Amino acid sequence: MISTSVDTTATIAGVHFKNPVVMASGTFGFGKEYGKLYDVDILGGISGKGLTLHAKAGNAGIRVYETASGLLNSVGLENPGVEAFLSKELPYWETLDTARIVNLGGNTLADYVLGAELIQRDANQRALEGRKAVDMIELNISCPNVKEGGIAFGVKTPAAKEVVRAVRAATSLPLAVKLSPNAEDIAEMAEMCEAEGADAVSLINTISGMKIDVRRRRSVFNNLYAGLSGPAIKPVALRMVHQVANRVTIPVIGMGGITSATDIIEFIMAGATVVQVGTYNFMNMRAGSTLVEELHQFMLEENISSLDEIRGIV
Amino acid sequence: MATVISNERLANGVYHLRVEGDHGGKMGQFYMLRAWGAYPLLSRPLSIHQVNDDGVEFLYHVVGEGTEIFAELTPGDAIQLEGPFGNGFPEVEGKVALIGGGIGIAPLYYCARQLPDSDVYLGFSREAFRTEAFRPLAAELTVDVGGLILNSVDFNSYDHIFVCGPQPMLKAAQMKGAAAGAGGRSPKVYLSLENRMACGIGACLVCSVSCRDGQRKACTDGPVFLAEEVVFHD
């Protein structure tokens, strides 16, 4: 049978994704800027800029450097803080018809918990009024660009476990944990998240990398190391998504260097439920609309009526 | 996709690019350009040099992989433009000085066209370029090669001063602006910043600028800032 329409939908912990194209944290702001270029409601979801309890100014010096097929960044989690996000950005999110994911980072265990509590309290208040602006929390234990916290929690499973357990206890919102490729054992990390009650894992965050300015004889980045993203990391990301998907039963949100519909299909075949798209937004300002369209076209051409047919088949 | 009308070499590593099409913009705004497919990964921000009925013009200096590709463009080649972006210079009244350093003269030509009674100061470290184009537009044109162009400017003589150039020059202009005002006019000094950018539209926070009231974005809150607002780090 030749299909004229295709089913791209997915569900994670009751959250509906109209398609698997979710914009990755840190590359899409809170969606408003790209919303001026195209209708972001066509997207499966948006993961907002990583938040911390208190506002952060981010790192000084150069924040981005291109590498072969990739991008090093050292933004350092510049963000307005959870409270400013709730008051200034959520009114816009409330108008969106796409899965809205809050990405939450922290410097200390207490920061993570207080941040999650604020988001939960806001969700409770809205629920009383019959409104909703946040569909899921994505817990960032893997940012390589902040000195304390972030990655410190993302490398060793016991440290990560404390954070996941504490945040799980602090919120009833669907919870995904974003994993670092710099983890000692990413599959073990994912199993821990599942055991601690996370609803999903998302991976991979950037790979810790470096660039040296040979004339100045120093690192290009004030923070010495930076996070590598883009097509350069896709093979690593795909392998890790495949490994993790084979070890856990909770959904896997796959990401790392996606720039085409076939890249998305690869991640789905490796076992991802949905994917995230980050660096590609900088290569194509209309990345979201390009990918949603391309994916639809590819599925028609390949006679794939539902992504469930191919999910995890490799 | 837009089409290259011309891409003329003006000096060592400096080019004047003209692109066809209906591309508008205000003085001090910029476009994100790419003349390649996937790599280099990022588009390049270039400020508007001039807007014409048939297209838009840019001046650029070859500093890396992206501008090296721009330098190879010939008439008829395809180029991708997104924009215009950024706040641009304000529409002002009164006596205006336009101060450019090196490739920083690029956005000031469009300013000179729109603020015809301005005094124009153009400074270069080695080789001057595009100066004659400014001459018919400027009330007075001062060109300096090898020195410090800011030394030629009496800040007290102006109501508004627009500056674009390398960071040490912007910093010096900020200091001169802060010191000005005693016994003369107190000029409002505007700096056009050149920061590395990734998205160009305010989403990625790569081009963040430290300002007195916190972090701002060069791409959407700028690239033009009131000098007194900017906090320069070394």
Coordinates of C-alpha atoms in Angstrom, one line a residue:
Chain A
M1 CA 0.0 0.0 0.0
I2 CA 1.3 3.4 -0.9
S3 CA 0.8 5.8 2.0
T4 CA -0.2 9.4 1.4
S5 CA 0.2 10.4 5.0
V6 CA 2.7 9.3 7.6
D7 CA 2.7 9.0 11.3
T8 CA 5.6 10.8 12.9
T9 CA 4.1 11.1 16.4
A10 CA 5.6 9.8 19.7
T11 CA 4.7 10.0 23.3
I12 CA 7.1 10.2 26.3
A13 CA 5.5 10.0 29.8
G14 CA 2.2 11.2 28.4
V15 CA 3.8 14.2 26.6
H16 CA 2.7 14.2 22.9
F17 CA 5.3 15.0 20.2
K18 CA 3.7 15.6 16.8
N19 CA 7.0 14.7 15.2
P20 CA 10.5 13.7 16.5
V21 CA 12.1 17.1 15.7
V22 CA 12.8 18.8 19.0
M23 CA 15.1 21.8 19.1
A24 CA 18.1 21.3 21.5
S25 CA 18.8 23.3 24.5
G26 CA 21.2 26.2 24.1
T27 CA 20.8 26.6 20.4
F28 CA 17.2 27.8 20.2
G29 CA 16.8 30.3 23.0
F30 CA 13.2 29.9 24.2
G31 CA 12.0 29.8 20.7
K32 CA 10.9 33.4 20.3
E33 CA 13.6 34.4 17.9
Y34 CA 13.1 31.5 15.5
G35 CA 9.4 32.0 15.9
K36 CA 9.9 35.2 13.9
L37 CA 11.4 33.2 11.0
Y38 CA 9.0 30.2 10.9
D39 CA 6.0 28.8 12.8
V40 CA 7.6 26.8 15.6
D41 CA 4.4 25.0 16.3
I42 CA 5.4 22.7 13.4
L43 CA 8.1 21.3 15.7
G44 CA 7.9 18.2 17.8
G45 CA 9.2 20.2 20.7
I46 CA 11.5 22.9 22.1
S47 CA 14.1 22.4 24.8
G48 CA 14.8 25.9 26.2
K49 CA 18.1 27.5 27.0
G50 CA 19.7 25.8 30.1
L51 CA 18.6 27.5 33.3
T52 CA 20.1 27.7 36.7
L53 CA 18.4 28.8 39.9
H54 CA 20.2 32.1 39.8
A55 CA 21.0 34.1 36.6
K56 CA 24.5 33.4 35.2
A57 CA 26.6 35.8 33.0
G58 CA 28.4 33.0 31.3
N59 CA 32.0 32.7 30.3
A60 CA 34.2 35.6 29.3
G61 CA 36.3 35.6 26.1
I62 CA 35.6 33.9 22.8
R63 CA 32.6 31.6 23.1
V64 CA 32.5 29.8 19.8
Y65 CA 35.1 28.3 17.4
E66 CA 34.5 26.3 14.2
T67 CA 36.3 22.9 13.8
A68 CA 36.3 20.4 11.0
S69 CA 32.6 19.6 10.7
G70 CA 31.9 20.8 14.2
L71 CA 31.7 23.6 16.6
L72 CA 33.3 24.2 19.9
N73 CA 31.3 26.4 22.3
S74 CA 32.0 27.8 25.7
V75 CA 28.9 29.9 26.5
G76 CA 29.0 28.8 30.1
L77 CA 25.3 28.5 30.7
E78 CA 24.5 32.2 30.5
N79 CA 20.8 32.4 31.5
P80 CA 18.3 34.6 33.2
G81 CA 17.7 32.2 36.1
V82 CA 14.6 30.1 36.8
E83 CA 12.4 32.9 38.2
A84 CA 13.0 35.4 35.4
F85 CA 12.3 32.5 33.0
L86 CA 9.0 31.7 34.6
S87 CA 7.8 35.3 34.6
K88 CA 9.2 36.5 31.3
E89 CA 9.3 33.5 29.0
L90 CA 6.4 31.3 30.0
P91 CA 3.7 33.6 28.8
Y92 CA 5.1 32.9 25.3
W93 CA 5.4 29.2 25.9
E94 CA 1.8 29.1 27.0
T95 CA 0.8 30.1 23.5
L96 CA 2.8 27.3 21.8
D97 CA 1.4 24.1 20.4
T98 CA 4.6 22.0 20.8
A99 CA 6.2 20.0 23.6
R100 CA 7.8 22.6 25.9
I101 CA 10.8 21.3 27.8
V102 CA 12.6 23.2 30.5
N103 CA 16.3 22.5 30.6
L104 CA 17.5 22.8 34.2
G105 CA 21.2 22.9 35.3
G106 CA 22.8 23.7 38.6
N107 CA 26.0 24.4 40.5
T108 CA 24.9 22.5 43.7
L109 CA 22.5 19.8 44.6
A110 CA 20.4 22.4 46.5
D111 CA 20.3 24.7 43.4
Y112 CA 18.9 21.8 41.3
V113 CA 16.2 21.0 43.9
L114 CA 15.2 24.6 44.4
G115 CA 15.0 25.2 40.7
A116 CA 12.8 22.1 40.2
E117 CA 10.6 23.2 43.0
L118 CA 10.1 26.6 41.5
I119 CA 9.1 25.1 38.2
Q120 CA 6.8 22.6 39.9
R121 CA 5.1 25.3 42.0
D122 CA 4.5 27.4 38.8
A123 CA 3.0 24.4 37.1
N124 CA 0.7 23.7 40.0
Q125 CA -0.5 27.3 40.1
R126 CA -1.2 27.2 36.3
A127 CA -2.9 23.8 36.6
L128 CA -5.4 25.4 39.1
E129 CA -6.2 27.9 36.5
G130 CA -6.5 25.3 33.8
R131 CA -3.3 26.4 32.1
K132 CA -0.1 24.8 31.1
A133 CA 3.3 26.1 29.9
V134 CA 5.8 23.4 30.7
D135 CA 5.5 19.8 29.6
M136 CA 8.7 18.3 30.8
I137 CA 11.9 19.0 32.7
E138 CA 15.2 18.0 31.1
L139 CA 17.8 17.7 33.8
N140 CA 21.2 18.9 32.7
I141 CA 23.9 17.1 34.6
S142 CA 26.3 17.4 31.7
C143 CA 27.3 20.9 30.8
P144 CA 31.1 20.9 30.3
N145 CA 31.4 24.6 30.4
V146 CA 30.8 25.5 34.0
K147 CA 33.4 25.0 36.5
E148 CA 31.4 23.6 39.5
G149 CA 28.4 21.4 39.0
G150 CA 27.1 20.6 35.6
I151 CA 29.6 18.1 34.2
A152 CA 30.9 17.3 37.7
F153 CA 27.6 15.5 38.3
G154 CA 27.5 14.0 34.9
V155 CA 30.7 11.9 34.9
K156 CA 30.4 9.7 37.9
T157 CA 27.2 7.7 38.4
P158 CA 27.0 8.0 42.2
A159 CA 27.2 11.8 42.0
A160 CA 24.5 11.9 39.2
K161 CA 22.3 9.5 41.2
E162 CA 22.0 12.0 44.1
V163 CA 20.9 14.8 41.8
V164 CA 18.4 12.6 39.8
R165 CA 16.9 11.2 43.1
A166 CA 16.6 14.7 44.7
V167 CA 15.0 16.3 41.6
R168 CA 12.7 13.4 41.0
A169 CA 11.4 13.9 44.6
A170 CA 11.0 17.6 43.9
T171 CA 8.8 17.4 40.8
S172 CA 6.0 15.3 39.4
L173 CA 6.5 16.8 35.9
P174 CA 7.8 14.3 33.3
L175 CA 11.6 14.2 33.8
A176 CA 14.3 13.5 31.3
V177 CA 18.0 13.4 32.3
K178 CA 20.5 14.7 29.8
L179 CA 23.6 12.6 29.7
S180 CA 27.2 13.5 29.0
P181 CA 29.3 11.6 26.5
N182 CA 32.1 12.3 29.0
A183 CA 30.4 10.0 31.6
E184 CA 32.6 7.1 32.7
D185 CA 29.9 4.7 31.6
I186 CA 26.9 6.2 29.8
A187 CA 24.8 3.1 29.7
E188 CA 25.3 2.6 33.5
M189 CA 24.3 6.2 33.9
A190 CA 21.1 5.7 31.9
E191 CA 20.2 2.6 34.0
M192 CA 20.6 4.6 37.1
C193 CA 18.3 7.3 35.8
E194 CA 15.7 4.7 35.0
A195 CA 16.0 3.1 38.4
E196 CA 15.6 6.5 40.1
G197 CA 12.4 7.2 38.3
A198 CA 13.4 9.3 35.3
D199 CA 10.9 9.2 32.5
A200 CA 13.5 9.5 29.7
V201 CA 17.2 10.1 29.1
S202 CA 18.5 12.5 26.4
L203 CA 21.9 12.2 24.9
I204 CA 24.5 13.3 24.0
N205 CA 25.5 16.6 25.4
T206 CA 28.7 18.1 23.8
I207 CA 32.0 16.3 23.9
S208 CA 34.7 18.1 25.9
G209 CA 37.3 19.4 23.4
M210 CA 40.0 22.0 23.0
K211 CA 41.5 24.5 20.5
I212 CA 44.9 26.1 20.8
D213 CA 45.8 29.4 19.3
V214 CA 49.4 28.6 18.2
R215 CA 50.5 32.2 17.7
R216 CA 49.3 33.3 21.1
R217 CA 50.4 29.9 22.6
R218 CA 47.3 29.5 24.7
S219 CA 43.8 28.0 24.5
V220 CA 41.3 29.9 22.4
F221 CA 38.9 29.6 25.3
N222 CA 39.3 31.4 28.6
N223 CA 37.8 28.3 30.2
L224 CA 40.5 26.1 28.5
Y225 CA 38.2 23.4 27.3
A226 CA 35.0 23.7 25.4
G227 CA 32.1 21.6 24.2
L228 CA 32.2 20.0 20.7
S229 CA 28.9 19.7 18.8
G230 CA 27.8 19.3 15.2
P231 CA 28.2 16.6 12.5
A232 CA 31.7 15.8 13.8
I233 CA 30.2 14.1 16.8
K234 CA 27.3 12.3 15.1
P235 CA 28.9 8.8 14.9
V236 CA 29.8 8.9 18.6
A237 CA 26.3 10.1 19.5
L238 CA 24.6 7.4 17.4
R239 CA 26.7 4.7 19.0
M240 CA 25.9 5.9 22.5
V241 CA 22.2 6.2 21.8
H242 CA 22.2 2.7 20.4
Q243 CA 24.0 1.4 23.5
V244 CA 21.7 3.2 25.9
A245 CA 18.5 2.2 24.1
N246 CA 19.5 -1.4 24.4
R247 CA 20.0 -1.1 28.1
V248 CA 17.0 0.9 29.3
T249 CA 13.2 0.6 28.7
I250 CA 12.5 4.3 29.2
P251 CA 12.5 6.4 26.0
V252 CA 15.7 7.8 24.7
I253 CA 15.9 11.3 23.2
G254 CA 18.8 11.1 20.7
M255 CA 21.0 14.0 19.6
G256 CA 24.4 14.9 18.2
G257 CA 25.1 16.4 14.8
I258 CA 21.7 16.0 13.1
T259 CA 21.5 18.0 9.9
S260 CA 19.1 15.9 7.7
A261 CA 16.1 13.6 7.7
T262 CA 18.3 10.6 7.2
D263 CA 20.3 11.6 10.3
I264 CA 17.0 11.6 12.2
I265 CA 16.1 8.2 10.7
E266 CA 19.5 6.8 11.9
F267 CA 18.9 7.9 15.4
I268 CA 15.4 6.4 15.4
M269 CA 16.8 3.2 14.0
A270 CA 19.3 3.2 16.8
G271 CA 16.4 3.3 19.2
A272 CA 15.6 7.0 19.8
T273 CA 12.0 7.9 20.5
V274 CA 12.5 11.5 19.4
V275 CA 15.6 13.5 18.5
Q276 CA 17.0 16.9 19.2
V277 CA 18.6 19.3 16.7
G278 CA 21.1 21.9 17.9
T279 CA 24.1 23.1 15.9
Y280 CA 22.2 22.7 12.6
N281 CA 20.1 25.8 13.6
F282 CA 23.3 27.8 13.0
M283 CA 23.8 26.3 9.6
N284 CA 20.3 26.8 8.5
M285 CA 18.1 29.3 10.3
R286 CA 15.0 27.4 9.2
A287 CA 16.5 24.0 10.3
G288 CA 13.2 23.0 12.0
S289 CA 11.0 23.5 9.1
T290 CA 13.5 22.0 6.7
L291 CA 13.8 18.8 8.7
V292 CA 10.1 18.4 9.4
E293 CA 9.4 18.7 5.7
E294 CA 12.4 16.4 4.7
L295 CA 11.4 13.8 7.1
H296 CA 7.8 13.6 5.8
Q297 CA 9.1 13.4 2.3
F298 CA 11.6 10.7 3.1
M299 CA 9.0 8.6 4.9
L300 CA 6.7 8.8 1.9
E301 CA 9.5 7.9 -0.5
E302 CA 10.6 5.0 1.6
N303 CA 7.1 3.9 2.3
I304 CA 7.4 4.2 6.0
S305 CA 3.9 4.8 7.4
S306 CA 5.0 5.2 11.0
L307 CA 8.3 5.7 12.7
D308 CA 7.3 2.9 15.1
E309 CA 8.1 0.5 12.2
I310 CA 11.8 1.4 12.2
R311 CA 12.4 2.4 15.8
G312 CA 15.3 0.4 17.2
I313 CA 15.5 -2.0 14.3
V314 CA 19.3 -1.9 14.2
Chain B
M1 CA 19.7 32.8 -2.8
A2 CA 21.0 36.1 -4.0
T3 CA 23.4 36.9 -6.8
V4 CA 26.8 38.6 -6.6
I5 CA 26.9 41.7 -8.8
S6 CA 30.6 42.4 -8.1
N7 CA 33.3 41.6 -5.6
E8 CA 36.1 44.1 -6.0
R9 CA 39.5 44.0 -4.2
L10 CA 40.1 47.4 -2.6
A11 CA 43.3 46.8 -0.8
N12 CA 45.4 43.9 0.6
G13 CA 42.7 41.5 2.0
V14 CA 39.9 44.1 1.7
Y15 CA 37.0 43.6 -0.7
H16 CA 33.8 45.4 -1.7
L17 CA 30.9 43.0 -2.3
R18 CA 27.7 44.0 -4.1
V19 CA 24.8 41.6 -4.0
E20 CA 21.6 41.9 -6.1
G21 CA 18.1 41.9 -4.8
D22 CA 15.6 43.7 -2.6
H23 CA 17.7 43.8 0.6
G24 CA 16.9 46.7 2.9
G25 CA 18.2 47.7 6.2
K26 CA 19.1 50.7 8.5
M27 CA 22.5 52.1 9.0
G28 CA 24.5 49.9 11.4
Q29 CA 22.4 46.8 10.8
F30 CA 24.0 43.6 9.4
Y31 CA 23.3 40.5 7.4
M32 CA 24.3 36.9 8.0
L33 CA 26.0 35.6 4.8
R34 CA 27.1 32.3 3.5
A35 CA 28.4 31.4 0.1
W36 CA 28.9 27.7 0.8
G37 CA 26.9 24.6 1.8
A38 CA 27.5 23.0 5.2
Y39 CA 31.1 24.1 6.0
P40 CA 32.3 26.4 7.4
L41 CA 29.5 25.7 9.8
L42 CA 28.5 29.2 10.6
S43 CA 27.3 32.1 8.5
R44 CA 29.3 35.3 8.7
P45 CA 27.9 38.6 10.0
L46 CA 28.7 41.6 7.7
S47 CA 27.4 45.1 8.4
I48 CA 25.6 47.0 5.7
H49 CA 27.9 49.3 3.7
Q50 CA 25.2 50.7 1.5
V51 CA 21.7 49.9 0.4
N52 CA 20.8 50.6 -3.3
D53 CA 17.6 50.1 -5.3
D54 CA 19.2 47.0 -6.9
G55 CA 20.9 45.5 -4.0
V56 CA 23.1 45.8 -0.9
E57 CA 26.8 46.3 -0.5
F58 CA 29.4 45.1 2.0
L59 CA 33.0 45.7 2.8
Y60 CA 34.9 42.8 4.4
H61 CA 38.4 42.0 5.5
V62 CA 39.7 38.4 4.8
V63 CA 40.4 37.0 8.3
G64 CA 39.6 33.3 8.0
E65 CA 38.0 30.5 6.2
G66 CA 34.7 32.2 5.5
T67 CA 35.9 35.5 4.2
E68 CA 38.5 33.6 2.1
I69 CA 35.6 32.0 0.3
F70 CA 33.9 35.4 -0.1
A71 CA 37.1 36.7 -1.7
E72 CA 36.8 34.1 -4.4
L73 CA 33.3 35.1 -5.4
T74 CA 32.8 36.5 -8.9
P75 CA 29.8 38.2 -10.6
G76 CA 26.9 35.8 -11.1
D77 CA 27.8 33.6 -8.1
A78 CA 25.1 32.6 -5.6
I79 CA 25.2 33.8 -2.0
Q80 CA 22.8 33.4 0.8
L81 CA 21.7 36.4 2.9
E82 CA 19.6 36.5 6.0
G83 CA 18.7 39.8 7.6
P84 CA 18.8 42.6 8.1
F85 CA 19.5 42.1 11.8
G86 CA 20.5 44.2 14.8
N87 CA 19.4 47.6 16.1
G88 CA 21.6 49.8 13.9
F89 CA 22.7 53.4 14.7
P90 CA 20.0 55.8 15.9
E91 CA 18.5 58.5 13.7
V92 CA 20.1 61.6 15.2
E93 CA 20.1 65.4 14.7
G94 CA 22.9 67.8 15.4
K95 CA 26.5 67.7 14.6
V96 CA 27.8 64.2 14.0
A97 CA 31.2 62.6 13.8
L98 CA 31.7 59.2 12.1
I99 CA 34.9 57.5 13.2
G100 CA 36.0 54.3 11.5
G101 CA 39.1 52.2 12.1
G102 CA 40.2 49.7 9.4
I103 CA 37.4 47.5 8.2
G104 CA 35.3 49.3 10.8
I105 CA 34.7 52.0 8.2
A106 CA 32.2 49.6 6.5
P107 CA 28.9 50.6 8.2
L108 CA 29.9 54.3 8.3
Y109 CA 29.4 54.9 4.6
Y110 CA 25.7 54.2 4.9
C111 CA 25.7 56.6 7.9
A112 CA 27.4 59.2 5.8
R113 CA 24.8 58.9 3.1
Q114 CA 22.0 59.4 5.6
L115 CA 23.7 62.0 7.8
P116 CA 25.2 64.2 5.0
D117 CA 26.6 67.0 7.2
S118 CA 28.8 64.7 9.3
D119 CA 32.5 64.9 9.8
V120 CA 34.2 61.7 8.8
Y121 CA 37.4 60.3 10.4
L122 CA 38.9 57.2 8.8
G123 CA 42.0 55.6 10.3
F124 CA 44.1 52.7 8.9
S125 CA 47.1 50.9 10.3
R126 CA 48.8 50.4 6.9
E127 CA 46.8 51.0 3.8
A128 CA 43.8 53.3 3.3
F129 CA 40.8 52.2 1.2
R130 CA 37.4 53.5 0.1
T131 CA 38.3 57.0 1.4
E132 CA 37.4 58.8 -1.8
A133 CA 33.9 57.4 -1.7
F134 CA 33.4 59.3 1.6
R135 CA 34.7 62.6 0.4
P136 CA 31.6 63.9 -1.4
L137 CA 29.4 62.9 1.5
A138 CA 31.5 64.3 4.4
A139 CA 31.3 67.9 5.7
E140 CA 35.0 67.3 6.5
L141 CA 37.1 64.2 5.8
T142 CA 40.1 63.3 7.9
V143 CA 42.2 60.3 6.9
D144 CA 45.1 58.8 9.0
V145 CA 47.4 56.0 8.1
G146 CA 49.6 54.5 10.8
G147 CA 48.6 56.8 13.7
L148 CA 45.6 57.0 16.0
I149 CA 42.6 58.5 14.3
L150 CA 41.0 59.3 17.6
N151 CA 43.7 61.9 18.2
S152 CA 42.3 63.9 15.3
V153 CA 38.8 64.2 16.8
D154 CA 37.7 66.9 19.3
F155 CA 34.8 65.1 21.0
N156 CA 33.5 68.4 22.4
S157 CA 32.6 69.6 18.9
Y158 CA 29.9 67.0 18.4
D159 CA 26.4 66.1 19.6
H160 CA 26.7 62.5 18.4
I161 CA 29.7 60.3 17.6
F162 CA 29.4 56.9 15.8
V163 CA 32.5 54.7 16.2
C164 CA 33.3 51.3 14.5
G165 CA 36.7 49.7 14.7
P166 CA 39.0 47.4 16.6
Q167 CA 38.3 47.0 20.3
P168 CA 41.2 49.1 21.6
M169 CA 39.8 52.0 19.5
L170 CA 36.3 51.5 20.9
K171 CA 37.7 51.4 24.4
A172 CA 39.7 54.6 23.8
A173 CA 36.6 56.3 22.3
Q174 CA 34.6 55.3 25.3
M175 CA 37.2 57.0 27.6
K176 CA 37.3 60.1 25.4
G177 CA 33.5 60.3 25.4
A178 CA 33.4 60.0 29.2
A179 CA 36.0 62.8 29.5
A180 CA 34.3 65.1 27.0
G181 CA 31.7 67.6 27.9
A182 CA 33.6 70.1 30.1
G183 CA 33.4 73.5 28.4
G184 CA 31.9 72.1 25.2
R185 CA 29.1 69.9 24.0
S186 CA 28.6 66.6 25.7
P187 CA 28.5 64.1 22.9
K188 CA 26.5 60.8 22.9
V189 CA 29.0 58.2 21.8
Y190 CA 27.8 55.1 20.0
L191 CA 30.0 52.0 19.4
S192 CA 29.3 49.4 16.9
L193 CA 30.7 46.1 18.2
E194 CA 32.1 43.2 16.2
N195 CA 31.6 40.0 18.1
R196 CA 31.7 36.4 17.0
M197 CA 28.2 35.2 16.3
A198 CA 26.6 31.9 15.7
C199 CA 22.8 32.3 15.3
G200 CA 22.7 36.0 14.5
I201 CA 19.2 36.4 15.9
G202 CA 19.5 36.4 19.7
A203 CA 19.1 32.7 20.6
C204 CA 22.6 31.3 21.2
L205 CA 24.3 33.9 23.5
V206 CA 27.6 33.4 21.7
C207 CA 28.0 37.2 21.1
S208 CA 27.1 38.3 24.6
V209 CA 28.3 41.8 25.6
S210 CA 29.0 42.8 29.2
C211 CA 27.0 45.9 29.9
R212 CA 26.4 47.9 33.1
D213 CA 22.9 46.5 33.5
G214 CA 24.0 42.9 32.8
Q215 CA 24.7 40.8 29.7
R216 CA 23.3 42.0 26.4
K217 CA 23.4 40.4 22.9
A218 CA 25.5 42.0 20.2
C219 CA 23.2 40.6 17.5
T220 CA 19.8 41.9 18.7
D221 CA 20.5 44.4 21.5
G222 CA 23.4 45.7 19.4
P223 CA 25.6 45.7 17.5
V224 CA 25.4 49.4 18.3
F225 CA 25.6 50.4 22.0
L226 CA 25.9 53.6 23.9
A227 CA 29.5 53.7 24.9
E228 CA 28.8 54.4 28.5
E229 CA 26.8 51.1 28.7
V230 CA 29.6 48.8 27.6
V231 CA 32.0 47.2 30.1
F232 CA 35.2 46.1 28.3
H233 CA 37.2 43.2 29.5
D234 CA 40.8 42.8 28.5

